[in-house]
């Protein structure tokens, strides 16, 4: 067992990251803050980079995806990159463009479901809102800023059991009619405008902000209950967005610890939960475009790719004691029993025997236990950014992650030892 105080401190920092990152925009902002602090230099995709000197750099796209790397003075065609890929987004409820609804004196917001969210856990929570606001300033220029209400301002109450006696046998949810959260009670004839609410909040949050009018926004709801270490013996981490901010945090932590003597790269993209098809998603051009600029000679570029390896890190399904039949008995990962190598004969995961052997050996050298996951042969398999990146770039890839319960719930559960174990493995990988 590893040092208990180290793990406690490590987990406290992880919890803080989870709490300060209610949306992909905020996750990227938190990561930028850490990278700036550690001397990484921001590169603007719109500017000329020229030939970069050896150093530590990062790039963002759409404020919701981020790519950071260390560049030593080496021939990339000979070394390749050691890369880690994760995603910044999580399933949630997103506020619609014209969200205002008034019903039976209550002000509600129309919401869209983002990604494959488990909807039942969204009821009876103390919800807040956060995201990005695009506005006009007093010079008629469009600007963008992040916003976070931070306190509980909304809720979706359950319907009482007395009004739906069969609810515990069959509960299905209509996202159009049954999910609009309630924000406040209105006086007779009173109306509310969501953009005005955002305007007020920006002014309150940033008194010096020159904001004249809110044009558009990407705002989602989140649970105000903070991330926590729980269990009689502190065995678990309970939080929203463990999938996949846990991996983002650990990837970043491992990257900033590198000496910079090896080319190392971390990419955290948005929109994984909806298929990654966007400018900032894993099917977008961010990774390819940065690698092309770092190594523009076509022959060297392809040699660099073939010498690189990517670890796609995303959470794995732990075997749930109450639903153990949903797993193949030989492939049921347990919390706190090691990192999970995910494989799938139909290539829903990018792992092959070459890349998994590499990772198994790396973990063995560190005394980090490894578990295996394949989905039951009679069930469909999920996927990750792994196969997308492997196919688009032709880079050797494997899929791993920490075991998790309740994936895509508003509150997920992981083992309290697992993020620390992942950190050990990724730190070694970057060395
Ligand atoms: Zn995920």
Coordinates of C-alpha atoms and ligand atoms in Angstrom, one line a residue:
X1 CA 0.0 0.0 0.0
X2 CA 1.3 3.4 -0.9
X3 CA 1.8 6.3 1.6
X4 CA -1.5 7.3 3.1
X5 CA -0.7 11.0 3.6
X6 CA 0.5 11.4 0.0
X7 CA -2.8 9.9 -1.2
X8 CA -4.9 12.1 1.1
X9 CA -3.1 15.3 -0.2
X10 CA -3.3 14.1 -3.8
X11 CA -7.1 13.4 -3.4
X12 CA -7.7 16.8 -1.8
X13 CA -6.2 18.5 -4.9
X14 CA -8.2 16.3 -7.2
X15 CA -11.5 17.2 -5.3
X16 CA -10.6 20.9 -5.6
X17 CA -10.2 20.5 -9.4
X18 CA -13.5 18.7 -9.7
X19 CA -15.3 21.4 -7.7
X20 CA -13.8 24.3 -9.7
X21 CA -14.6 22.7 -13.0
X22 CA -18.4 22.5 -13.4
X23 CA -18.1 22.8 -17.2
X24 CA -15.5 22.0 -19.9
X25 CA -14.8 25.8 -20.1
X26 CA -14.0 25.9 -16.4
X27 CA -11.9 22.7 -16.5
X28 CA -9.8 24.3 -19.3
X29 CA -9.5 27.5 -17.2
X30 CA -8.4 25.5 -14.2
X31 CA -5.8 23.6 -16.3
X32 CA -4.5 26.8 -17.9
X33 CA -4.0 28.3 -14.4
X34 CA -1.9 25.3 -13.4
X35 CA 0.1 25.3 -16.6
X36 CA 0.8 29.1 -16.4
X37 CA 2.0 28.5 -12.8
X38 CA 4.3 25.8 -14.0
X39 CA 5.9 27.9 -16.7
X40 CA 4.1 26.5 -19.7
X41 CA 3.8 29.0 -22.5
X42 CA 0.5 29.7 -24.2
X43 CA 0.6 29.3 -28.1
X44 CA -2.2 31.1 -30.1
X45 CA -3.3 29.0 -33.0
X46 CA -3.9 32.2 -35.0
X47 CA -0.3 33.4 -34.7
X48 CA 2.9 32.1 -36.4
X49 CA 4.8 29.8 -34.2
X50 CA 8.0 29.4 -36.3
X51 CA 10.4 26.7 -35.1
X52 CA 9.7 26.4 -31.4
X53 CA 12.6 26.4 -29.0
X54 CA 12.8 23.6 -26.5
X55 CA 10.3 24.3 -23.7
X56 CA 6.8 23.7 -22.3
X57 CA 3.8 24.9 -24.2
X58 CA 0.0 24.7 -24.4
X59 CA -2.8 25.4 -26.9
X60 CA -6.5 25.8 -26.3
X61 CA -9.4 25.5 -28.8
X62 CA -13.0 26.9 -28.2
X63 CA -11.9 27.5 -24.5
X64 CA -13.1 23.9 -23.9
X65 CA -10.2 21.7 -25.2
X66 CA -6.6 22.0 -24.3
X67 CA -3.4 20.4 -25.5
X68 CA -0.1 20.8 -23.5
X69 CA 3.3 19.4 -24.3
X70 CA 7.0 19.4 -23.4
X71 CA 9.4 19.8 -26.3
X72 CA 13.0 19.0 -25.6
X73 CA 15.8 19.7 -28.1
X74 CA 15.5 16.4 -30.0
X75 CA 14.6 15.0 -33.4
X76 CA 10.9 14.2 -33.1
X77 CA 11.1 11.8 -36.1
X78 CA 13.4 9.7 -33.9
X79 CA 11.7 10.1 -30.5
X80 CA 8.0 10.5 -31.3
X81 CA 5.7 11.7 -28.5
X82 CA 4.4 9.9 -25.4
X83 CA 0.8 11.1 -25.5
X84 CA -2.2 10.9 -23.1
X85 CA -5.7 11.7 -24.3
X86 CA -8.8 12.4 -22.2
X87 CA -12.0 14.4 -22.5
X88 CA -13.3 17.5 -20.6
X89 CA -17.0 17.1 -21.0
X90 CA -19.6 15.1 -19.0
X91 CA -23.3 14.4 -19.6
X92 CA -25.5 17.2 -18.2
X93 CA -28.5 19.4 -18.8
X94 CA -27.9 22.4 -21.1
X95 CA -30.1 25.5 -21.1
X96 CA -31.9 26.1 -24.5
X97 CA -31.5 29.3 -26.5
X98 CA -35.0 30.6 -25.7
X99 CA -35.5 28.8 -22.3
X100 CA -38.0 31.0 -20.5
X101 CA -41.1 29.1 -19.3
X102 CA -43.7 30.2 -16.8
X103 CA -46.1 27.6 -15.4
X104 CA -48.3 27.8 -12.3
X105 CA -46.4 30.9 -10.9
X106 CA -43.1 29.2 -11.3
X107 CA -40.2 30.3 -13.6
X108 CA -38.6 27.4 -15.3
X109 CA -35.9 26.8 -18.0
X110 CA -36.1 24.6 -21.0
X111 CA -33.1 22.3 -21.1
X112 CA -31.6 19.9 -23.6
X113 CA -29.9 16.6 -22.4
X114 CA -26.2 16.7 -23.3
X115 CA -24.8 13.2 -23.9
X116 CA -26.0 9.9 -22.4
X117 CA -27.0 11.3 -19.0
X118 CA -28.6 9.1 -16.3
X119 CA -31.6 11.3 -15.8
X120 CA -33.2 10.0 -12.5
X121 CA -30.4 11.3 -10.3
X122 CA -31.0 14.9 -11.5
X123 CA -34.2 15.1 -9.4
X124 CA -34.2 16.6 -6.0
X125 CA -30.7 18.1 -6.2
X126 CA -29.6 21.6 -5.3
X127 CA -28.5 22.8 -8.7
X128 CA -26.4 25.7 -9.9
X129 CA -25.5 26.9 -13.4
X130 CA -22.2 27.7 -15.1
X131 CA -20.7 28.1 -18.6
X132 CA -19.7 30.6 -21.2
X133 CA -21.4 33.9 -22.1
X134 CA -20.9 35.8 -25.3
X135 CA -21.8 39.5 -25.0
X136 CA -21.5 42.9 -26.6
X137 CA -19.4 45.5 -24.8
X138 CA -20.0 49.3 -24.9
X139 CA -17.9 49.5 -28.1
X140 CA -20.2 47.0 -29.9
X141 CA -17.4 44.4 -29.8
X142 CA -18.3 40.7 -29.1
X143 CA -16.5 39.3 -26.0
X144 CA -16.7 36.1 -24.1
X145 CA -16.5 35.3 -20.4
X146 CA -17.1 32.4 -18.0
X147 CA -19.8 32.5 -15.5
X148 CA -20.6 30.4 -12.4
X149 CA -23.5 31.1 -10.1
X150 CA -21.8 28.8 -7.5
X151 CA -24.9 28.7 -5.3
X152 CA -28.0 26.5 -5.5
X153 CA -30.5 28.5 -7.7
X154 CA -32.5 25.7 -9.3
X155 CA -34.1 22.3 -8.6
X156 CA -36.1 19.6 -10.4
X157 CA -38.5 18.2 -7.7
X158 CA -39.7 14.6 -8.0
X159 CA -43.4 13.9 -8.4
X160 CA -44.7 12.5 -5.1
X161 CA -45.2 8.7 -5.0
X162 CA -48.9 9.2 -4.2
X163 CA -49.4 10.7 -7.7
X164 CA -47.5 7.9 -9.4
X165 CA -48.0 4.6 -7.5
X166 CA -46.0 2.5 -10.0
X167 CA -42.9 4.8 -10.0
X168 CA -40.6 2.2 -8.3
X169 CA -41.6 -0.4 -10.9
X170 CA -41.2 1.7 -14.0
X171 CA -39.9 5.2 -14.1
X172 CA -39.2 6.7 -17.5
X173 CA -38.5 10.4 -18.0
X174 CA -39.7 12.7 -20.7
X175 CA -36.8 15.2 -21.1
X176 CA -38.9 17.7 -22.9
X177 CA -41.7 18.0 -20.3
X178 CA -40.4 16.6 -17.0
X179 CA -36.9 18.0 -16.7
X180 CA -37.3 21.9 -16.9
X181 CA -35.8 23.0 -13.5
X182 CA -37.6 25.6 -11.3
X183 CA -35.7 28.8 -10.5
X184 CA -38.2 31.0 -8.7
X185 CA -41.7 31.9 -7.9
X186 CA -43.1 34.8 -9.9
X187 CA -45.6 37.5 -8.8
X188 CA -48.7 37.9 -10.8
X189 CA -47.8 39.4 -14.2
X190 CA -44.1 39.3 -13.5
X191 CA -41.8 38.1 -16.4
X192 CA -38.1 37.1 -16.4
X193 CA -35.5 37.1 -19.1
X194 CA -32.7 34.6 -19.0
X195 CA -30.2 36.9 -20.8
X196 CA -30.9 39.6 -18.2
X197 CA -30.2 37.2 -15.5
X198 CA -26.8 36.3 -17.1
X199 CA -26.0 40.0 -17.5
X200 CA -26.6 40.7 -13.8
X201 CA -24.6 37.7 -12.8
X202 CA -21.6 38.7 -15.0
X203 CA -21.7 42.3 -13.5
X204 CA -21.9 40.8 -10.0
X205 CA -19.0 38.4 -10.6
X206 CA -16.8 40.8 -12.5
X207 CA -17.7 44.4 -11.5
X208 CA -15.1 45.9 -14.0
X209 CA -16.5 43.9 -17.0
X210 CA -17.8 46.2 -19.8
X211 CA -20.9 44.2 -20.6
X212 CA -23.8 45.9 -22.4
X213 CA -25.9 43.0 -23.8
X214 CA -25.8 39.2 -23.6
X215 CA -26.0 37.7 -27.1
X216 CA -25.5 34.0 -26.6
X217 CA -24.4 31.4 -24.1
X218 CA -23.5 27.8 -23.4
X219 CA -24.8 27.3 -19.9
X220 CA -25.3 23.9 -18.1
X221 CA -26.7 22.9 -14.8
X222 CA -24.6 21.1 -12.1
X223 CA -25.0 19.7 -8.6
X224 CA -23.7 22.0 -5.9
X225 CA -22.8 19.1 -3.6
X226 CA -19.0 19.1 -3.6
X227 CA -16.7 16.2 -4.4
X228 CA -15.8 14.2 -1.3
X229 CA -13.9 11.2 0.0
X230 CA -16.5 8.9 1.6
X231 CA -17.0 5.5 3.1
X232 CA -16.5 4.1 6.6
X233 CA -12.7 3.8 5.9
X234 CA -12.5 6.6 3.2
X235 CA -12.4 4.0 0.4
X236 CA -14.3 6.1 -2.2
X237 CA -14.3 9.4 -4.0
X238 CA -17.8 10.6 -4.8
X239 CA -18.3 13.5 -7.2
X240 CA -19.9 14.7 -10.4
X241 CA -17.8 14.5 -13.6
X242 CA -15.3 11.9 -12.4
X243 CA -15.8 10.7 -16.1
X244 CA -13.6 12.2 -17.2
X245 CA -12.2 15.1 -15.2
X246 CA -10.4 12.6 -12.9
X247 CA -8.3 11.5 -15.9
X248 CA -7.8 15.2 -17.0
X249 CA -6.5 16.1 -13.6
X250 CA -4.1 13.1 -13.3
X251 CA -2.9 13.6 -16.9
X252 CA -2.1 17.2 -16.2
X253 CA -0.5 16.4 -12.8
X254 CA 1.8 13.8 -14.5
X255 CA 2.7 16.2 -17.3
X256 CA 3.7 19.1 -15.1
X257 CA 6.0 16.8 -13.2
X258 CA 8.0 15.8 -16.3
X259 CA 11.6 16.9 -16.5
X260 CA 11.0 18.0 -20.1
X261 CA 13.7 15.7 -21.4
X262 CA 11.2 13.5 -23.3
X263 CA 8.6 14.8 -25.7
X264 CA 5.3 14.4 -23.7
X265 CA 1.9 15.5 -24.7
X266 CA -1.5 15.7 -23.0
X267 CA -4.7 16.4 -25.0
X268 CA -8.1 16.9 -23.3
X269 CA -10.9 17.4 -25.8
X270 CA -14.6 18.5 -25.5
X271 CA -17.6 16.7 -27.0
X272 CA -16.6 13.1 -26.3
X273 CA -20.0 12.4 -24.8
X274 CA -21.7 13.3 -28.1
X275 CA -19.3 11.6 -30.5
X276 CA -16.4 14.1 -30.6
X277 CA -17.4 15.5 -34.0
X278 CA -16.6 19.2 -33.6
X279 CA -13.8 21.7 -34.0
X280 CA -12.7 21.1 -30.4
X281 CA -13.6 17.3 -30.3
X282 CA -11.3 14.4 -30.8
X283 CA -12.6 14.0 -34.4
X284 CA -11.5 17.6 -35.0
X285 CA -8.1 18.7 -36.1
X286 CA -6.5 20.0 -32.9
X287 CA -4.0 17.2 -32.3
X288 CA -3.2 16.7 -36.0
X289 CA -2.7 20.4 -36.5
X290 CA -0.4 20.9 -33.6
X291 CA 1.7 17.9 -34.5
X292 CA 1.9 19.1 -38.1
X293 CA 3.2 22.5 -36.9
X294 CA 5.7 20.9 -34.6
X295 CA 7.0 18.6 -37.3
X296 CA 6.1 19.9 -40.8
X297 CA 8.4 17.9 -42.9
X298 CA 6.1 15.1 -44.2
X299 CA 8.6 12.3 -44.0
X300 CA 9.7 13.2 -40.5
X301 CA 6.0 13.8 -39.5
X302 CA 5.0 10.2 -40.4
X303 CA 8.1 8.8 -38.7
X304 CA 7.2 10.8 -35.6
X305 CA 3.7 9.4 -35.6
X306 CA 4.9 5.8 -35.9
X307 CA 7.3 6.3 -33.0
X308 CA 4.6 7.8 -30.8
X309 CA 2.2 6.0 -28.5
X310 CA -1.1 7.3 -27.0
X311 CA -2.8 6.3 -23.8
X312 CA -6.5 7.1 -24.0
X313 CA -7.6 7.5 -20.4
X314 CA -11.3 7.3 -19.6
X315 CA -13.1 5.6 -16.7
X316 CA -14.0 1.9 -16.8
X317 CA -17.1 0.2 -15.4
X318 CA -16.4 -1.4 -12.0
X319 CA -18.4 -4.5 -11.2
X320 CA -21.4 -3.4 -9.1
X321 CA -22.2 -5.9 -6.2
X322 CA -26.0 -5.4 -6.8
X323 CA -25.8 -5.9 -10.5
X324 CA -22.8 -8.2 -10.9
X325 CA -24.5 -10.1 -13.8
X326 CA -23.9 -7.1 -16.0
X327 CA -20.3 -8.0 -16.2
X328 CA -18.4 -11.0 -17.6
X329 CA -17.4 -12.7 -14.3
X330 CA -13.7 -12.8 -15.3
X331 CA -13.6 -9.2 -16.4
X332 CA -15.2 -7.3 -13.5
X333 CA -12.8 -4.6 -12.3
X334 CA -12.9 -3.7 -8.6
X335 CA -12.5 -0.2 -7.1
X336 CA -9.0 0.2 -5.5
X337 CA -7.7 -3.0 -7.1
X338 CA -5.8 -1.5 -10.0
X339 CA -5.9 0.3 -13.3
X340 CA -8.1 -1.2 -16.0
X341 CA -7.0 -2.1 -19.5
X342 CA -10.0 -2.0 -21.7
X343 CA -10.2 -4.1 -24.9
X344 CA -12.8 -5.0 -27.4
X345 CA -12.5 -7.4 -30.3
X346 CA -14.7 -5.0 -32.4
X347 CA -12.3 -2.1 -31.8
X348 CA -14.6 0.0 -29.7
X349 CA -11.4 0.4 -27.6
X350 CA -8.1 1.0 -29.4
X351 CA -6.1 -1.4 -27.2
X352 CA -4.1 -4.2 -29.0
X353 CA -1.8 -6.8 -27.6
X354 CA 1.2 -4.7 -28.4
X355 CA 0.0 -1.6 -26.5
X356 CA -1.5 -3.5 -23.6
X357 CA 1.7 -5.5 -23.2
X358 CA 3.6 -2.2 -23.0
X359 CA 1.3 -0.8 -20.3
X360 CA 1.2 -4.1 -18.3
X361 CA 5.0 -4.1 -18.1
X362 CA 5.1 -0.4 -17.2
X363 CA 2.7 -1.0 -14.3
X364 CA 4.5 -4.1 -13.2
X365 CA 7.7 -2.2 -12.8
X366 CA 5.9 0.3 -10.6
X367 CA 4.0 -2.3 -8.5
X368 CA 0.8 -0.8 -9.8
X369 CA -1.8 -3.6 -10.2
X370 CA -3.7 -3.9 -13.5
X371 CA -7.2 -5.3 -14.2
X372 CA -8.9 -6.2 -17.5
X373 CA -12.2 -5.2 -18.8
X374 CA -14.1 -6.5 -21.8
X375 CA -17.9 -6.1 -22.1
X376 CA -20.1 -9.2 -21.9
X377 CA -20.3 -10.9 -25.3
X378 CA -24.1 -10.4 -25.3
X379 CA -24.0 -6.6 -24.6
X380 CA -22.9 -3.6 -26.7
X381 CA -19.7 -1.9 -25.8
X382 CA -19.1 1.8 -25.1
X383 CA -16.2 3.7 -26.7
X384 CA -13.7 6.4 -26.1
X385 CA -11.5 8.9 -28.0
X386 CA -9.0 6.1 -28.3
X387 CA -10.2 4.5 -31.6
X388 CA -10.9 7.9 -33.1
X389 CA -7.3 9.1 -32.5
X390 CA -5.8 5.8 -33.5
X391 CA -7.7 5.8 -36.8
X392 CA -7.2 9.5 -37.6
X393 CA -3.5 9.7 -36.9
X394 CA -2.3 6.1 -37.2
X395 CA -0.8 6.2 -33.8
X396 CA -0.4 3.1 -31.6
X397 CA -3.0 3.5 -28.8
X398 CA -4.4 1.8 -25.8
X399 CA -7.5 2.4 -23.6
X400 CA -7.2 2.4 -19.9
X401 CA -9.0 4.0 -16.9
X402 CA -9.9 3.8 -13.3
X403 CA -12.9 1.6 -12.2
X404 CA -16.1 3.6 -11.6
X405 CA -19.7 3.1 -10.4
X406 CA -22.6 5.1 -11.7
X407 CA -21.0 6.4 -14.9
X408 CA -23.0 9.3 -16.4
X409 CA -24.9 9.9 -13.1
X410 CA -24.9 13.3 -11.6
X411 CA -22.7 11.8 -8.9
X412 CA -20.2 9.0 -9.7
X413 CA -18.1 6.9 -7.5
X414 CA -14.4 5.8 -7.8
X415 CA -11.9 4.2 -5.4
X416 CA -9.8 6.6 -3.3
X417 CA -6.6 4.8 -4.2
X418 CA -7.1 4.7 -7.9
X419 CA -6.4 8.3 -9.1
X420 CA -3.1 8.1 -7.2
X421 CA -2.2 4.8 -8.9
X422 CA -3.0 6.3 -12.3
X423 CA -0.8 9.3 -11.5
X424 CA 2.1 6.9 -10.8
X425 CA 1.6 5.1 -14.1
X426 CA 1.2 8.2 -16.2
X427 CA 4.2 10.0 -14.5
X428 CA 6.4 7.0 -15.4
X429 CA 4.9 6.9 -18.9
X430 CA 5.9 10.5 -19.5
X431 CA 9.4 9.8 -18.3
Ligands
LIG1 ZN1 -15.7 9.2 -20.5

